[in-house]
Tab-separated table of C-alpha atoms and ligand atoms in Angstrom:
chain	number	residue	atom	x	y	z
A	1	MET	CA	-66.076	-21.249	14.802
A	2	SER	CA	-66.215	-20.112	11.164
A	3	THR	CA	-65.068	-16.615	10.247
A	4	ASP	CA	-67.391	-16.092	7.256
A	5	GLY	CA	-71.167	-16.326	7.065
A	6	PRO	CA	-73.587	-15.088	9.713
A	7	PRO	CA	-72.200	-14.851	13.266
A	8	GLU	CA	-72.730	-17.991	15.308
A	9	ARG	CA	-75.710	-17.727	17.641
A	10	LEU	CA	-74.904	-17.887	21.305
A	11	THR	CA	-76.671	-20.688	23.134
A	12	ASP	CA	-78.412	-19.942	26.425
A	13	ALA	CA	-75.630	-21.752	28.262
A	14	SER	CA	-72.836	-19.724	26.669
A	15	LEU	CA	-74.756	-16.481	27.231
A	16	ALA	CA	-75.122	-17.403	30.886
A	17	ARG	CA	-71.387	-18.172	31.056
A	18	ALA	CA	-70.426	-14.886	29.415
A	19	ALA	CA	-72.569	-13.053	31.973
A	20	ARG	CA	-70.814	-14.938	34.778
A	21	PHE	CA	-67.369	-13.986	33.461
A	22	ALA	CA	-68.496	-10.342	33.477
A	23	ARG	CA	-69.828	-10.550	37.041
A	24	VAL	CA	-66.653	-12.257	38.252
A	25	ARG	CA	-64.501	-9.508	36.692
A	26	ASP	CA	-66.689	-6.841	38.340
A	27	ARG	CA	-66.195	-8.479	41.702
A	28	MET	CA	-62.444	-8.841	41.124
A	29	ARG	CA	-62.272	-5.074	40.503
A	30	GLU	CA	-64.261	-4.408	43.672
A	31	MET	CA	-61.953	-6.663	45.669
A	32	ASP	CA	-58.681	-5.542	44.046
A	33	VAL	CA	-57.886	-8.980	42.669
A	34	ASP	CA	-55.558	-8.950	39.622
A	35	ALA	CA	-56.032	-12.553	38.571
A	36	LEU	CA	-58.168	-15.507	39.563
A	37	LEU	CA	-56.585	-18.981	39.413
A	38	LEU	CA	-59.258	-21.682	39.325
A	39	SER	CA	-58.367	-25.336	39.693
A	40	LEU	CA	-60.400	-28.181	41.274
A	41	GLY	CA	-63.786	-27.403	42.799
A	42	ALA	CA	-67.006	-25.974	41.414
A	43	ASP	CA	-65.949	-22.431	40.455
A	44	LEU	CA	-64.340	-23.659	37.221
A	45	PRO	CA	-67.368	-25.678	35.957
A	46	TRP	CA	-69.724	-22.892	37.056
A	47	LEU	CA	-67.809	-20.437	34.852
A	48	THR	CA	-66.696	-22.569	31.913
A	49	GLY	CA	-68.807	-25.738	31.965
A	50	TYR	CA	-65.584	-27.765	32.389
A	51	ARG	CA	-64.906	-29.873	35.477
A	52	ALA	CA	-61.203	-30.683	35.987
A	53	MET	CA	-60.212	-34.298	36.671
A	54	GLU	CA	-59.257	-34.784	40.320
A	55	LEU	CA	-55.867	-36.252	39.503
A	56	GLU	CA	-52.325	-35.105	40.243
A	57	ARG	CA	-51.871	-33.039	37.057
A	58	LEU	CA	-52.654	-29.337	37.238
A	59	THR	CA	-55.688	-27.868	35.493
A	60	MET	CA	-55.984	-24.110	36.012
A	61	LEU	CA	-57.987	-21.296	34.493
A	62	VAL	CA	-55.911	-18.127	34.667
A	63	LEU	CA	-58.397	-15.262	34.603
A	64	PRO	CA	-56.747	-11.823	34.660
A	65	VAL	CA	-59.099	-8.965	35.502
A	66	ASP	CA	-57.801	-7.020	32.467
A	67	ASP	CA	-57.182	-9.700	29.830
A	68	GLN	CA	-58.566	-12.826	28.139
A	69	ALA	CA	-58.661	-15.939	30.332
A	70	THR	CA	-56.594	-19.055	29.527
A	71	LEU	CA	-57.257	-22.645	30.530
A	72	VAL	CA	-54.001	-24.449	31.304
A	73	VAL	CA	-54.855	-28.123	30.914
A	74	PRO	CA	-52.942	-31.403	30.517
A	75	GLU	CA	-52.667	-32.161	26.803
A	76	LEU	CA	-54.289	-35.579	27.225
A	77	GLU	CA	-57.325	-34.019	28.948
A	78	ALA	CA	-57.759	-31.128	26.478
A	79	PRO	CA	-60.223	-33.102	24.286
A	80	ARG	CA	-62.630	-33.221	27.258
A	81	VAL	CA	-62.987	-29.433	27.222
A	82	ASP	CA	-65.975	-27.931	25.431
A	83	HIS	CA	-63.939	-24.898	24.401
A	84	ASP	CA	-65.689	-21.584	23.834
A	85	PRO	CA	-62.984	-19.280	22.353
A	86	ARG	CA	-65.065	-16.190	23.146
A	87	LEU	CA	-64.653	-16.902	26.844
A	88	PHE	CA	-61.150	-18.341	27.207
A	89	ASP	CA	-58.058	-19.557	25.338
A	90	MET	CA	-56.640	-23.061	25.660
A	91	ARG	CA	-53.057	-23.803	26.685
A	92	PRO	CA	-52.583	-27.588	26.695
A	93	PHE	CA	-49.256	-28.689	28.181
A	94	PRO	CA	-47.356	-31.908	27.428
A	95	GLU	CA	-46.218	-34.338	30.151
A	96	HIS	CA	-42.643	-32.986	30.284
A	97	GLU	CA	-43.582	-29.326	30.763
A	98	GLU	CA	-43.922	-27.755	34.226
A	99	PRO	CA	-47.472	-26.295	34.314
A	100	THR	CA	-46.834	-23.958	37.248
A	101	GLU	CA	-44.290	-22.164	34.992
A	102	VAL	CA	-46.975	-21.845	32.304
A	103	VAL	CA	-49.340	-20.332	34.858
A	104	ALA	CA	-46.601	-17.990	36.137
A	105	ALA	CA	-45.972	-16.708	32.596
A	106	LEU	CA	-49.683	-15.979	32.131
A	107	VAL	CA	-49.849	-14.204	35.507
A	108	GLY	CA	-46.852	-12.041	34.561
A	109	LYS	CA	-46.249	-9.161	36.945
A	110	ARG	CA	-49.694	-9.338	38.549
A	111	SER	CA	-49.481	-9.877	42.282
A	112	ARG	CA	-52.930	-9.887	43.894
A	113	LEU	CA	-54.054	-13.438	43.175
A	114	ALA	CA	-57.040	-15.493	44.303
A	115	VAL	CA	-56.699	-19.289	44.105
A	116	SER	CA	-59.221	-22.154	44.465
A	117	ASP	CA	-59.604	-23.632	47.946
A	118	ARG	CA	-59.245	-27.075	46.403
A	119	CYS	CA	-56.049	-26.450	44.458
A	120	TRP	CA	-53.665	-29.203	45.633
A	121	ALA	CA	-50.990	-27.959	48.053
A	122	SER	CA	-48.390	-29.539	45.754
A	123	HIS	CA	-49.388	-27.113	42.976
A	124	LEU	CA	-49.796	-24.103	45.243
A	125	LEU	CA	-46.296	-24.656	46.658
A	126	GLY	CA	-44.962	-24.698	43.082
A	127	LEU	CA	-46.900	-21.527	42.236
A	128	GLU	CA	-45.522	-19.795	45.333
A	129	ARG	CA	-42.001	-20.513	44.061
A	130	SER	CA	-42.778	-19.442	40.457
A	131	ILE	CA	-44.685	-16.271	41.404
A	132	PRO	CA	-42.680	-14.832	44.319
A	133	GLN	CA	-44.455	-11.444	44.243
A	134	ALA	CA	-47.888	-13.050	44.779
A	135	ASP	CA	-50.194	-11.969	47.567
A	136	TRP	CA	-52.610	-14.898	47.893
A	137	ARG	CA	-56.239	-15.028	48.915
A	138	SER	CA	-59.046	-17.540	48.492
A	139	ALA	CA	-61.060	-17.582	45.257
A	140	ARG	CA	-64.021	-18.586	47.430
A	141	GLU	CA	-64.188	-14.964	48.661
A	142	VAL	CA	-64.525	-13.790	45.062
A	143	VAL	CA	-66.743	-16.428	43.460
A	144	GLY	CA	-68.552	-17.972	46.467
A	145	PRO	CA	-71.114	-15.182	46.971
A	146	LEU	CA	-71.916	-15.142	43.240
A	147	ARG	CA	-72.233	-18.915	43.017
A	148	ALA	CA	-74.452	-18.996	46.132
A	149	VAL	CA	-77.210	-17.146	44.269
A	150	LYS	CA	-78.787	-19.548	41.811
A	151	ASP	CA	-80.393	-18.304	38.610
A	152	ALA	CA	-83.607	-19.773	37.157
A	153	ARG	CA	-81.715	-22.416	35.163
A	154	GLU	CA	-79.768	-23.578	38.212
A	155	ALA	CA	-82.916	-23.623	40.382
A	156	ALA	CA	-84.610	-25.789	37.743
A	157	ALA	CA	-81.647	-28.198	37.800
A	158	LEU	CA	-81.778	-28.425	41.609
A	159	ARG	CA	-85.506	-29.123	41.494
A	160	ALA	CA	-85.037	-31.824	38.853
A	161	ALA	CA	-82.340	-33.473	40.991
A	162	GLY	CA	-84.625	-33.167	44.033
A	163	SER	CA	-87.569	-34.833	42.362
A	164	ALA	CA	-85.368	-37.669	41.081
A	165	ALA	CA	-84.183	-38.242	44.669
A	166	ASP	CA	-87.845	-38.091	45.780
A	167	GLY	CA	-88.520	-41.050	43.498
A	168	VAL	CA	-85.941	-43.103	45.409
A	169	ALA	CA	-87.349	-41.894	48.740
A	170	ALA	CA	-90.856	-42.980	47.670
A	171	ALA	CA	-89.552	-46.489	46.948
A	172	LEU	CA	-87.889	-46.546	50.370
A	173	LEU	CA	-90.943	-45.284	52.286
A	174	SER	CA	-93.351	-47.674	50.514
A	175	GLY	CA	-91.239	-50.726	51.246
A	176	GLU	CA	-90.417	-51.315	47.573
A	177	ILE	CA	-86.749	-51.246	48.649
A	178	ALA	CA	-86.524	-54.261	50.960
A	179	LEU	CA	-84.544	-53.731	54.175
A	180	ILE	CA	-84.965	-56.640	56.596
A	181	GLY	CA	-82.346	-59.365	56.146
A	182	ARG	CA	-80.158	-57.314	53.805
A	183	THR	CA	-76.885	-55.617	54.625
A	184	GLU	CA	-76.557	-51.848	54.748
A	185	ALA	CA	-74.134	-52.058	51.811
A	186	GLU	CA	-76.680	-53.941	49.662
A	187	VAL	CA	-79.371	-51.376	50.355
A	188	SER	CA	-76.888	-48.576	49.668
A	189	ASP	CA	-76.080	-50.158	46.277
A	190	GLU	CA	-79.766	-50.374	45.422
A	191	ILE	CA	-80.333	-46.717	46.348
A	192	SER	CA	-77.350	-45.719	44.161
A	193	ARG	CA	-78.659	-47.741	41.229
A	194	ARG	CA	-82.114	-46.169	41.578
A	195	LEU	CA	-80.608	-42.649	41.697
A	196	ARG	CA	-78.934	-43.383	38.348
A	197	ASP	CA	-82.092	-44.985	36.923
A	198	LEU	CA	-83.985	-41.783	37.749
A	199	GLY	CA	-81.531	-39.582	35.868
A	200	HIS	CA	-78.546	-38.889	38.114
A	201	ASP	CA	-75.219	-38.843	36.234
A	202	ARG	CA	-73.255	-39.372	39.394
A	203	VAL	CA	-73.974	-40.704	42.889
A	204	ASN	CA	-72.124	-38.810	45.616
A	205	PHE	CA	-73.113	-40.956	48.604
A	206	ALA	CA	-75.803	-43.329	49.829
A	207	ILE	CA	-75.630	-43.624	53.598
A	208	VAL	CA	-77.636	-46.493	55.090
A	209	ALA	CA	-77.274	-46.545	58.883
A	210	SER	CA	-79.280	-49.183	60.761
A	211	GLY	CA	-79.909	-49.937	64.430
A	212	PRO	CA	-77.240	-48.342	66.649
A	213	ASN	CA	-75.389	-47.164	63.512
A	214	SER	CA	-78.233	-44.695	62.930
A	215	ALA	CA	-76.700	-42.605	65.729
A	216	SER	CA	-73.635	-41.962	63.520
A	217	PRO	CA	-74.531	-39.128	61.101
A	218	HIS	CA	-71.879	-39.962	58.468
A	219	HIS	CA	-71.951	-43.748	58.887
A	220	ASP	CA	-70.239	-45.854	56.206
A	221	PRO	CA	-72.751	-48.532	55.124
A	222	GLY	CA	-71.231	-51.922	55.798
A	223	SER	CA	-71.903	-55.600	56.437
A	224	ARG	CA	-74.406	-55.149	59.255
A	225	VAL	CA	-77.635	-57.025	58.471
A	226	ILE	CA	-80.785	-54.958	59.041
A	227	GLY	CA	-83.175	-56.596	61.521
A	228	ARG	CA	-86.783	-56.129	62.649
A	229	ASP	CA	-87.948	-53.216	64.848
A	230	GLU	CA	-84.940	-51.127	63.941
A	231	VAL	CA	-84.369	-47.558	62.879
A	232	VAL	CA	-82.749	-47.023	59.446
A	233	VAL	CA	-81.448	-43.596	58.376
A	234	CYS	CA	-80.930	-43.240	54.608
A	235	ASP	CA	-79.145	-40.117	53.336
A	236	PHE	CA	-78.369	-40.071	49.633
A	237	GLY	CA	-77.651	-37.783	46.737
A	238	GLY	CA	-75.825	-37.280	43.503
A	239	SER	CA	-75.796	-34.892	40.645
A	240	LEU	CA	-77.991	-34.555	37.596
A	241	LYS	CA	-77.416	-32.606	34.389
A	242	LEU	CA	-80.130	-30.663	32.619
A	243	GLY	CA	-79.390	-30.253	28.925
A	244	ASP	CA	-75.830	-29.129	28.219
A	245	GLY	CA	-75.324	-27.783	31.726
A	246	VAL	CA	-73.061	-29.082	34.474
A	247	GLY	CA	-74.574	-31.360	37.112
A	248	TYR	CA	-76.472	-30.027	40.124
A	249	CYS	CA	-76.797	-31.984	43.351
A	250	SER	CA	-79.566	-33.707	45.217
A	251	ASP	CA	-79.294	-34.487	48.943
A	252	LEU	CA	-82.168	-36.143	50.797
A	253	THR	CA	-82.540	-37.964	54.116
A	254	ARG	CA	-85.433	-40.052	55.331
A	255	THR	CA	-85.583	-42.206	58.434
A	256	VAL	CA	-87.711	-45.344	58.436
A	257	VAL	CA	-88.393	-48.143	60.944
A	258	THR	CA	-88.651	-51.874	60.299
A	259	GLY	CA	-91.467	-52.509	62.803
A	260	GLU	CA	-92.155	-50.998	66.197
A	261	PRO	CA	-89.319	-48.697	67.288
A	262	GLY	CA	-90.706	-47.958	70.775
A	263	ALA	CA	-92.324	-44.946	72.414
A	264	GLN	CA	-89.188	-42.892	72.959
A	265	PHE	CA	-88.196	-43.079	69.307
A	266	ARG	CA	-91.682	-42.081	68.169
A	267	GLU	CA	-91.594	-39.064	70.484
A	268	LEU	CA	-88.075	-38.094	69.333
A	269	PHE	CA	-89.121	-38.387	65.708
A	270	GLU	CA	-92.083	-36.020	66.179
A	271	VAL	CA	-89.725	-33.467	67.775
A	272	LEU	CA	-87.441	-33.811	64.754
A	273	ARG	CA	-90.289	-33.363	62.260
A	274	LEU	CA	-91.382	-30.220	64.041
A	275	ALA	CA	-87.795	-28.876	64.112
A	276	GLN	CA	-87.364	-29.471	60.402
A	277	ALA	CA	-90.645	-27.728	59.541
A	278	VAL	CA	-89.854	-24.782	61.836
A	279	ALA	CA	-86.419	-24.316	60.250
A	280	VAL	CA	-87.811	-24.455	56.694
A	281	ALA	CA	-90.450	-21.860	57.602
A	282	ALA	CA	-87.723	-19.644	59.096
A	283	ALA	CA	-85.651	-19.723	55.891
A	284	THR	CA	-87.061	-16.532	54.393
A	285	VAL	CA	-85.195	-13.880	52.395
A	286	GLY	CA	-83.417	-11.499	54.775
A	287	THR	CA	-83.139	-13.980	57.667
A	288	PRO	CA	-79.542	-14.524	58.829
A	289	CYS	CA	-78.338	-18.094	58.157
A	290	GLU	CA	-77.550	-18.632	61.851
A	291	GLN	CA	-81.144	-17.709	62.746
A	292	VAL	CA	-82.415	-20.613	60.608
A	293	ASP	CA	-80.133	-22.967	62.551
A	294	ARG	CA	-81.291	-21.481	65.871
A	295	ALA	CA	-84.989	-21.749	64.940
A	296	GLY	CA	-84.683	-25.455	64.139
A	297	ARG	CA	-82.580	-26.147	67.221
A	298	GLU	CA	-85.151	-24.672	69.624
A	299	PRO	CA	-87.752	-27.487	69.661
A	300	ILE	CA	-84.980	-30.080	69.923
A	301	THR	CA	-83.387	-28.308	72.883
A	302	ALA	CA	-86.792	-27.791	74.518
A	303	ALA	CA	-87.424	-31.550	74.328
A	304	GLY	CA	-84.097	-32.239	76.069
A	305	TYR	CA	-82.175	-33.434	72.981
A	306	GLY	CA	-80.070	-30.306	72.410
A	307	ARG	CA	-76.761	-32.071	73.009
A	308	ALA	CA	-77.787	-34.926	70.691
A	309	PHE	CA	-78.038	-32.577	67.667
A	310	VAL	CA	-74.334	-32.524	66.873
A	311	HIS	CA	-74.153	-30.705	63.518
A	312	ARG	CA	-75.241	-27.483	61.816
A	313	ILE	CA	-78.769	-27.565	60.432
A	314	GLY	CA	-77.720	-27.272	56.794
A	315	HIS	CA	-75.303	-26.436	54.020
A	316	GLY	CA	-75.527	-24.677	50.685
A	317	ILE	CA	-75.873	-26.941	47.648
A	318	GLY	CA	-75.376	-26.509	43.917
A	319	ILE	CA	-72.640	-27.918	41.691
A	320	GLU	CA	-70.978	-28.985	44.938
A	321	GLU	CA	-72.787	-31.104	47.499
A	322	HIS	CA	-71.624	-28.721	50.265
A	323	GLU	CA	-71.001	-25.036	49.473
A	324	ASP	CA	-71.973	-21.550	50.661
A	325	PRO	CA	-74.163	-20.576	52.431
A	326	TYR	CA	-73.766	-22.646	55.605
A	327	MET	CA	-76.700	-22.638	58.049
A	328	VAL	CA	-74.622	-22.519	61.181
A	329	ALA	CA	-74.164	-20.443	64.353
A	330	GLY	CA	-71.766	-17.606	63.556
A	331	ASN	CA	-72.918	-17.072	59.971
A	332	ALA	CA	-74.870	-13.806	60.190
A	333	THR	CA	-75.154	-13.415	56.386
A	334	PRO	CA	-78.817	-12.839	55.501
A	335	LEU	CA	-80.454	-15.172	52.978
A	336	VAL	CA	-81.080	-13.741	49.528
A	337	ALA	CA	-83.478	-14.991	46.860
A	338	GLY	CA	-81.733	-17.792	44.973
A	339	ASN	CA	-79.768	-19.231	47.905
A	340	ALA	CA	-80.117	-23.028	47.890
A	341	PHE	CA	-79.374	-25.128	50.984
A	342	SER	CA	-80.319	-28.220	52.944
A	343	ILE	CA	-82.383	-28.219	56.137
A	344	GLU	CA	-81.411	-31.383	57.984
A	345	PRO	CA	-81.805	-31.508	61.760
A	346	GLY	CA	-80.814	-34.769	63.443
A	347	ILE	CA	-80.997	-36.321	66.895
A	348	TYR	CA	-78.440	-39.021	67.755
A	349	LEU	CA	-78.468	-41.150	70.934
A	350	SER	CA	-75.157	-42.959	70.949
A	351	GLY	CA	-75.375	-46.769	71.127
A	352	ARG	CA	-79.153	-46.715	70.638
A	353	PHE	CA	-80.555	-44.924	67.603
A	354	GLY	CA	-80.727	-41.668	65.701
A	355	ALA	CA	-82.864	-39.902	63.138
A	356	ARG	CA	-82.522	-37.160	60.546
A	357	ILE	CA	-84.880	-35.525	58.042
A	358	GLU	CA	-83.390	-33.538	55.166
A	359	ASP	CA	-84.784	-31.550	52.270
A	360	VAL	CA	-83.228	-29.009	49.903
A	361	VAL	CA	-84.766	-25.549	50.029
A	362	ILE	CA	-84.394	-22.470	47.788
A	363	ALA	CA	-84.984	-19.037	49.326
A	364	ALA	CA	-87.415	-17.010	47.225
A	365	ASP	CA	-89.193	-13.691	47.563
A	366	ASP	CA	-92.564	-15.376	48.071
A	367	GLY	CA	-91.257	-17.826	50.687
A	368	PRO	CA	-89.057	-20.914	50.945
A	369	LEU	CA	-89.365	-23.267	47.979
A	370	VAL	CA	-88.843	-26.907	49.000
A	371	CYS	CA	-87.253	-29.044	46.257
A	372	ASN	CA	-88.332	-32.348	47.868
A	373	GLN	CA	-91.874	-33.665	48.240
A	374	ALA	CA	-91.245	-37.091	49.795
A	375	ASP	CA	-93.400	-37.722	52.884
A	376	HIS	CA	-92.017	-36.756	56.305
A	377	ARG	CA	-94.210	-39.079	58.375
A	378	LEU	CA	-92.504	-42.031	60.044
A	379	ALA	CA	-92.772	-44.926	57.589
A	380	VAL	CA	-92.932	-48.491	58.910
A	381	VAL	CA	-91.287	-50.789	56.364
A	382	GLU	CA	-92.167	-54.416	57.148
A	383	ALA	CA	-90.146	-55.886	54.281
B	1	ZN	ZN1	-73.854	-34.881	56.066
B	2	ZN	ZN1	-77.640	-35.553	53.166
B	3	ZN	ZN1	-76.879	-32.586	53.396
C-alpha cells in the first residue's frame, strides 16, 4: 500500500472482510472473549480470505478483542497470504522458532480465549503449556452463528456451485455418463473430472455406490463393476470460487437405476421423493432445524422405513462441506434468512439397496430457495 497519493479504494471483498472483523469483535465482547485463536477450518478463510495448509506446522490468527489481529504463519507459507494490512499484521516464523511461544506473546495476559475446533491437539497442548492462565472455549461458539448466515455474495457463490453440480447430475441422469460395465471408481473419477470442467476448484468427494453398496451412505467407490438392473447412488461435491472470494461448496445426490429395479424399490423411491419435498417445504424462516428433520422423516416412518433412515436430514454448508446449522433432532435453533443447508433423506436396506436425494437449500424470507435444479424423478440409465 502506498502512503502518498489518493487512498487505495477498498474492494468489495475487503469491505466485506472488514465488516466481518467488526461483527466478530462485537460478538467477542458479548461473550466475554479476550482473544480468538483461529487455525485450520473455515473461520480463518471466512474472515481473512486465507485458508491455512492442513500440515503439521501451526498457522494461527491471533485476534484480540481490543487490538490489531496478527497472522502467525510459517515463513515458507507466508507468500500464499493475500495480506491486507488494514485487517491484520503478519508474523512469519522460521523453522527453528516455536510458534506456540509467538502466539503466547501476542496473547499476553489475556485469559479468556476461544480456539478453532480444528486446531491440532499437538498445538493446543503446546498453547496450554505456554498460556497457563488460559480459560479455553470453542471458536465455533463465537464465529459459527455469524458464518451460518450467508450474505448475498456467499449465496451467489453457493448457487453457482449448485448449478455446476447440476450440470454433472444432468449428464448422469441422461446416461451421458456411462455406468454399466464400469467400476464405481471409474465413474467416480469421471464425476470428479466433470465437476472441475464445470468450474469447481476442488472436488471434496464423489461417492458412487452400486447394487448392495447403495445401502451404505458413505460408501468408498471401489472396484465393483456396475451391472444391469441395479441401483446407483451418486453423491458428489466440491468447492467453487467466485471472483477473488474463497471457495463455496456444492453437495448433490441423485439415485439412478440401470434397468428395472423392481416394484419395492420404485415404491421406496417415491416415498423418498415425497420426504425430500416435504422437508424442503418445511425449511422456512423461523422453523426450528429439528422440525425440518422431523417433517422429512414422517413420510418415511409412515411407509415403514423409519429405521432405514439412519442419518440426520441435512447439514449446513458454506466454505465447509459440513457446518452449522445441522438439521437434526435436538437442534431447536430456528432457521434465519441466509442459513444454507442440505436436505438429504435416505432409505437404506442393508444387503439389498438404498437411495438418497440431496439438494442444497437457502432459507429466505419469501420461502426456501433451492440451489439445485436437477430432476428428482427416477432416471433409468441403460448405458
Ligand atoms: Zn454424507
Ligand atoms: Zn452429499
Ligand atoms: Zn450432504
